[in-house]
Amino acid sequence: MREIFEGADGVRLGQGAYTSDFAERFRRIGPEGFWKLERMQAYDEGDFPSWLAFRRGEWEESLRLIEELRPEYEEFFGRIARAGFRHRRVRIVERPLTPYVQWELHILRVKGEYGEEVSVLDAERVAAYEGEGPLPELCVLGGEAVYVVEYGPGGVPGGAVRYTGPEVVARARAFVRELYGAGEDLAEFFPREVAPLPAPAPAP
């Protein structure tokens, strides 16, 4: 992993600046597409309604609220399809699944029905890359930027470091693509590993 960013100069962005910069560049994604690597096993989703219901211990309500998002996801991924690029995500999972990951995979399953392509990869498969710590959270936008996304205590979003050098972006994209290819399609993983699970404990 270190060699991806070796010798490259990144720009540190606070959460607000990262959100704005990401939104602007997302509009310009070309045929290289969008690639995301998720390694952490829990995040703070702020005021997201399904997340709040999950935190209150209202599992069925949290799932119902996810279902209500179908029109929003259909519209969002429809725009992506019309723009001519693909939206791919690698979700690293530890065993047993954390309550957060169990909840998130329900969301990703619905998103997958409208166009997001999710590959699930067991954490043990990336152990060789983690001699110096867990893999970073990465977002690669087309050929123009890669963000190393940062989080504070409890998984609260904390901004990102942006790299725009073409070689760095290409290396990061190739790495996430490699992990994506090594994983399992969520459409196959979910019915076997997630659907049979009982309701998880509420998130802290």
Short mmCIF file of C-alpha atoms in Angstrom, two decimals:
data_model
loop_
_atom_site.label_atom_id
_atom_site.label_comp_id
_atom_site.label_asym_id
_atom_site.label_seq_id
_atom_site.Cartn_x
_atom_site.Cartn_y
_atom_site.Cartn_z
CA MET A 1 0.00 0.00 0.00
CA ARG A 2 2.73 2.48 0.91
CA GLU A 3 4.12 2.48 -2.63
CA ILE A 4 0.85 3.84 -4.02
CA PHE A 5 1.42 7.21 -2.35
CA GLU A 6 5.19 7.16 -2.04
CA GLY A 7 6.71 10.48 -3.10
CA ALA A 8 3.29 12.04 -3.75
CA ASP A 9 2.09 15.29 -2.22
CA GLY A 10 -1.44 15.23 -0.89
CA VAL A 11 -3.67 18.12 0.13
CA ARG A 12 -5.42 17.85 3.49
CA LEU A 13 -9.10 18.82 3.32
CA GLY A 14 -11.43 19.34 6.26
CA GLN A 15 -14.81 17.62 6.11
CA GLY A 16 -16.64 20.56 4.53
CA ALA A 17 -13.96 21.17 1.92
CA TYR A 18 -13.75 17.44 1.16
CA THR A 19 -17.50 17.18 0.64
CA SER A 20 -17.51 20.13 -1.79
CA ASP A 21 -14.41 19.00 -3.66
CA PHE A 22 -15.74 15.46 -3.97
CA ALA A 23 -19.11 16.65 -5.32
CA GLU A 24 -17.46 18.83 -7.94
CA ARG A 25 -15.12 16.12 -9.17
CA PHE A 26 -17.80 13.41 -9.05
CA ARG A 27 -19.61 15.23 -11.86
CA ARG A 28 -16.57 14.80 -14.08
CA ILE A 29 -15.93 11.09 -13.64
CA GLY A 30 -15.00 9.56 -16.95
CA PRO A 31 -14.87 5.98 -18.24
CA GLU A 32 -12.43 4.93 -15.48
CA GLY A 33 -15.42 5.09 -13.14
CA PHE A 34 -15.78 5.43 -9.39
CA TRP A 35 -14.03 3.04 -7.02
CA LYS A 36 -14.44 2.90 -3.24
CA LEU A 37 -12.61 0.82 -0.63
CA GLU A 38 -14.26 0.44 2.78
CA ARG A 39 -12.13 -1.17 5.49
CA MET A 40 -13.46 0.08 8.84
CA GLN A 41 -16.08 -2.08 10.50
CA ALA A 42 -18.19 0.75 11.91
CA TYR A 43 -18.91 4.39 11.05
CA ASP A 44 -21.05 7.15 12.49
CA GLU A 45 -23.83 7.87 9.97
CA GLY A 46 -24.98 11.06 11.65
CA ASP A 47 -28.68 11.82 11.24
CA PHE A 48 -29.38 9.16 8.57
CA PRO A 49 -32.89 7.95 9.60
CA SER A 50 -32.29 4.22 9.17
CA TRP A 51 -29.06 4.51 11.13
CA LEU A 52 -30.82 6.34 13.97
CA ALA A 53 -33.51 3.64 14.11
CA PHE A 54 -30.81 0.98 14.20
CA ARG A 55 -29.08 2.78 17.08
CA ARG A 56 -32.36 2.86 18.99
CA GLY A 57 -32.65 -0.91 18.61
CA GLU A 58 -35.52 -0.67 16.11
CA TRP A 59 -34.20 -3.16 13.56
CA GLU A 60 -37.38 -3.70 11.54
CA GLU A 61 -37.95 0.06 11.38
CA SER A 62 -34.40 0.61 10.16
CA LEU A 63 -34.99 -1.90 7.35
CA ARG A 64 -38.31 -0.28 6.46
CA LEU A 65 -36.58 3.10 6.18
CA ILE A 66 -34.02 1.59 3.82
CA GLU A 67 -36.85 0.37 1.60
CA GLU A 68 -38.22 3.91 1.47
CA LEU A 69 -34.98 5.03 -0.17
CA ARG A 70 -35.53 2.96 -3.31
CA PRO A 71 -36.80 5.89 -5.44
CA GLU A 72 -33.81 7.99 -4.36
CA TYR A 73 -31.33 5.25 -5.24
CA GLU A 74 -33.07 4.55 -8.53
CA GLU A 75 -32.74 8.21 -9.50
CA PHE A 76 -29.12 8.52 -8.32
CA PHE A 77 -27.79 5.43 -10.03
CA GLY A 78 -29.90 6.17 -13.09
CA ARG A 79 -28.02 9.48 -13.43
CA ILE A 80 -24.73 7.61 -13.12
CA ALA A 81 -25.75 5.16 -15.83
CA ARG A 82 -26.74 8.01 -18.13
CA ALA A 83 -23.39 9.69 -17.46
CA GLY A 84 -21.69 6.57 -18.75
CA PHE A 85 -19.60 5.37 -15.83
CA ARG A 86 -19.81 2.60 -13.24
CA HIS A 87 -19.93 2.85 -9.45
CA ARG A 88 -17.98 0.07 -7.69
CA ARG A 89 -17.30 -0.61 -4.03
CA VAL A 90 -15.10 -3.09 -2.17
CA ARG A 91 -16.47 -3.90 1.27
CA ILE A 92 -13.90 -5.59 3.55
CA VAL A 93 -15.64 -7.68 6.23
CA GLU A 94 -14.38 -9.25 9.43
CA ARG A 95 -15.95 -12.33 11.00
CA PRO A 96 -18.30 -12.38 12.73
CA LEU A 97 -19.91 -9.43 10.98
CA THR A 98 -20.15 -6.36 13.18
CA PRO A 99 -23.65 -4.98 13.77
CA TYR A 100 -22.77 -1.97 11.62
CA VAL A 101 -21.63 -4.09 8.67
CA GLN A 102 -24.72 -6.27 8.93
CA TRP A 103 -26.88 -3.13 8.76
CA GLU A 104 -24.85 -1.55 5.96
CA LEU A 105 -25.00 -4.63 3.77
CA HIS A 106 -28.79 -4.32 3.74
CA ILE A 107 -28.37 -0.83 2.28
CA LEU A 108 -25.77 -1.97 -0.22
CA ARG A 109 -28.02 -4.81 -1.35
CA VAL A 110 -30.73 -2.30 -2.25
CA LYS A 111 -28.24 0.01 -3.96
CA GLY A 112 -26.98 -2.98 -5.92
CA GLU A 113 -30.43 -3.48 -7.40
CA TYR A 114 -30.15 -0.04 -9.00
CA GLY A 115 -26.60 -0.12 -10.27
CA GLU A 116 -23.93 -0.01 -7.58
CA GLU A 117 -21.54 -2.94 -7.96
CA VAL A 118 -20.37 -4.26 -4.58
CA SER A 119 -17.67 -6.85 -4.00
CA VAL A 120 -17.30 -8.34 -0.50
CA LEU A 121 -13.85 -9.45 0.63
CA ASP A 122 -12.92 -11.18 3.88
CA ALA A 123 -10.40 -9.27 5.97
CA GLU A 124 -8.06 -12.24 6.05
CA ARG A 125 -7.62 -11.86 2.29
CA VAL A 126 -6.00 -8.43 2.75
CA ALA A 127 -3.82 -9.32 5.75
CA ALA A 128 -0.70 -9.32 3.55
CA TYR A 129 -1.25 -5.61 2.87
CA GLU A 130 -1.76 -4.67 6.51
CA GLY A 131 1.63 -5.21 8.10
CA GLU A 132 1.70 -1.53 9.10
CA GLY A 133 -1.96 -1.20 9.98
CA PRO A 134 -5.42 -1.53 8.38
CA LEU A 135 -5.91 -0.49 4.79
CA PRO A 136 -7.01 3.11 4.34
CA GLU A 137 -10.45 4.16 3.22
CA LEU A 138 -10.12 5.15 -0.45
CA CYS A 139 -12.33 6.90 -2.99
CA VAL A 140 -11.02 7.06 -6.56
CA LEU A 141 -12.82 9.48 -8.87
CA GLY A 142 -12.17 8.70 -12.49
CA GLY A 143 -8.64 9.55 -13.55
CA GLU A 144 -8.31 12.81 -11.68
CA ALA A 145 -8.32 12.24 -7.91
CA VAL A 146 -8.00 9.74 -5.11
CA TYR A 147 -9.02 10.60 -1.55
CA VAL A 148 -7.68 8.90 1.55
CA VAL A 149 -10.73 9.43 3.73
CA GLU A 150 -10.19 10.09 7.43
CA TYR A 151 -12.38 9.42 10.45
CA GLY A 152 -12.28 10.49 14.08
CA PRO A 153 -13.29 8.58 17.21
CA GLY A 154 -16.40 6.48 16.73
CA GLY A 155 -16.12 6.64 12.94
CA VAL A 156 -17.10 10.31 12.68
CA PRO A 157 -16.09 11.73 9.25
CA GLY A 158 -12.98 13.87 9.51
CA GLY A 159 -12.09 14.99 6.00
CA ALA A 160 -9.59 13.49 3.58
CA VAL A 161 -6.21 13.82 1.93
CA ARG A 162 -6.56 14.39 -1.82
CA TYR A 163 -4.03 13.26 -4.42
CA THR A 164 -4.32 14.29 -8.04
CA GLY A 165 -1.11 13.07 -9.65
CA PRO A 166 -2.11 10.84 -12.59
CA GLU A 167 0.27 8.04 -11.61
CA VAL A 168 -0.92 8.02 -8.00
CA VAL A 169 -4.55 7.95 -9.08
CA ALA A 170 -3.86 5.13 -11.53
CA ARG A 171 -2.03 3.07 -8.90
CA ALA A 172 -4.83 3.54 -6.37
CA ARG A 173 -7.47 2.62 -8.93
CA ALA A 174 -5.53 -0.50 -9.93
CA PHE A 175 -5.22 -1.56 -6.30
CA VAL A 176 -8.93 -1.19 -5.55
CA ARG A 177 -9.76 -2.93 -8.82
CA GLU A 178 -7.53 -5.84 -7.80
CA LEU A 179 -9.33 -6.21 -4.48
CA TYR A 180 -12.68 -5.90 -6.22
CA GLY A 181 -11.81 -8.79 -8.48
CA ALA A 182 -10.73 -10.93 -5.53
CA GLY A 183 -14.03 -10.51 -3.69
CA GLU A 184 -17.49 -11.99 -4.03
CA ASP A 185 -20.48 -10.26 -5.57
CA LEU A 186 -22.78 -9.01 -2.82
CA ALA A 187 -25.74 -10.53 -4.68
CA GLU A 188 -24.24 -13.96 -3.91
CA PHE A 189 -22.82 -13.12 -0.47
CA PHE A 190 -25.94 -11.53 1.01
CA PRO A 191 -28.47 -14.41 0.84
CA ARG A 192 -25.94 -16.84 2.29
CA GLU A 193 -24.14 -14.76 4.93
CA VAL A 194 -26.46 -11.87 5.86
CA ALA A 195 -30.12 -12.70 5.23
CA PRO A 196 -30.25 -15.60 7.75
CA LEU A 197 -28.77 -13.53 10.61
CA PRO A 198 -30.94 -12.46 13.54
CA ALA A 199 -31.30 -8.76 14.28
CA PRO A 200 -27.96 -7.36 15.46
CA ALA A 201 -27.34 -5.57 18.71
CA PRO A 202 -27.99 -1.81 18.45
CA ALA A 203 -24.99 0.22 17.38
CA PRO A 204 -23.33 2.10 20.24
#
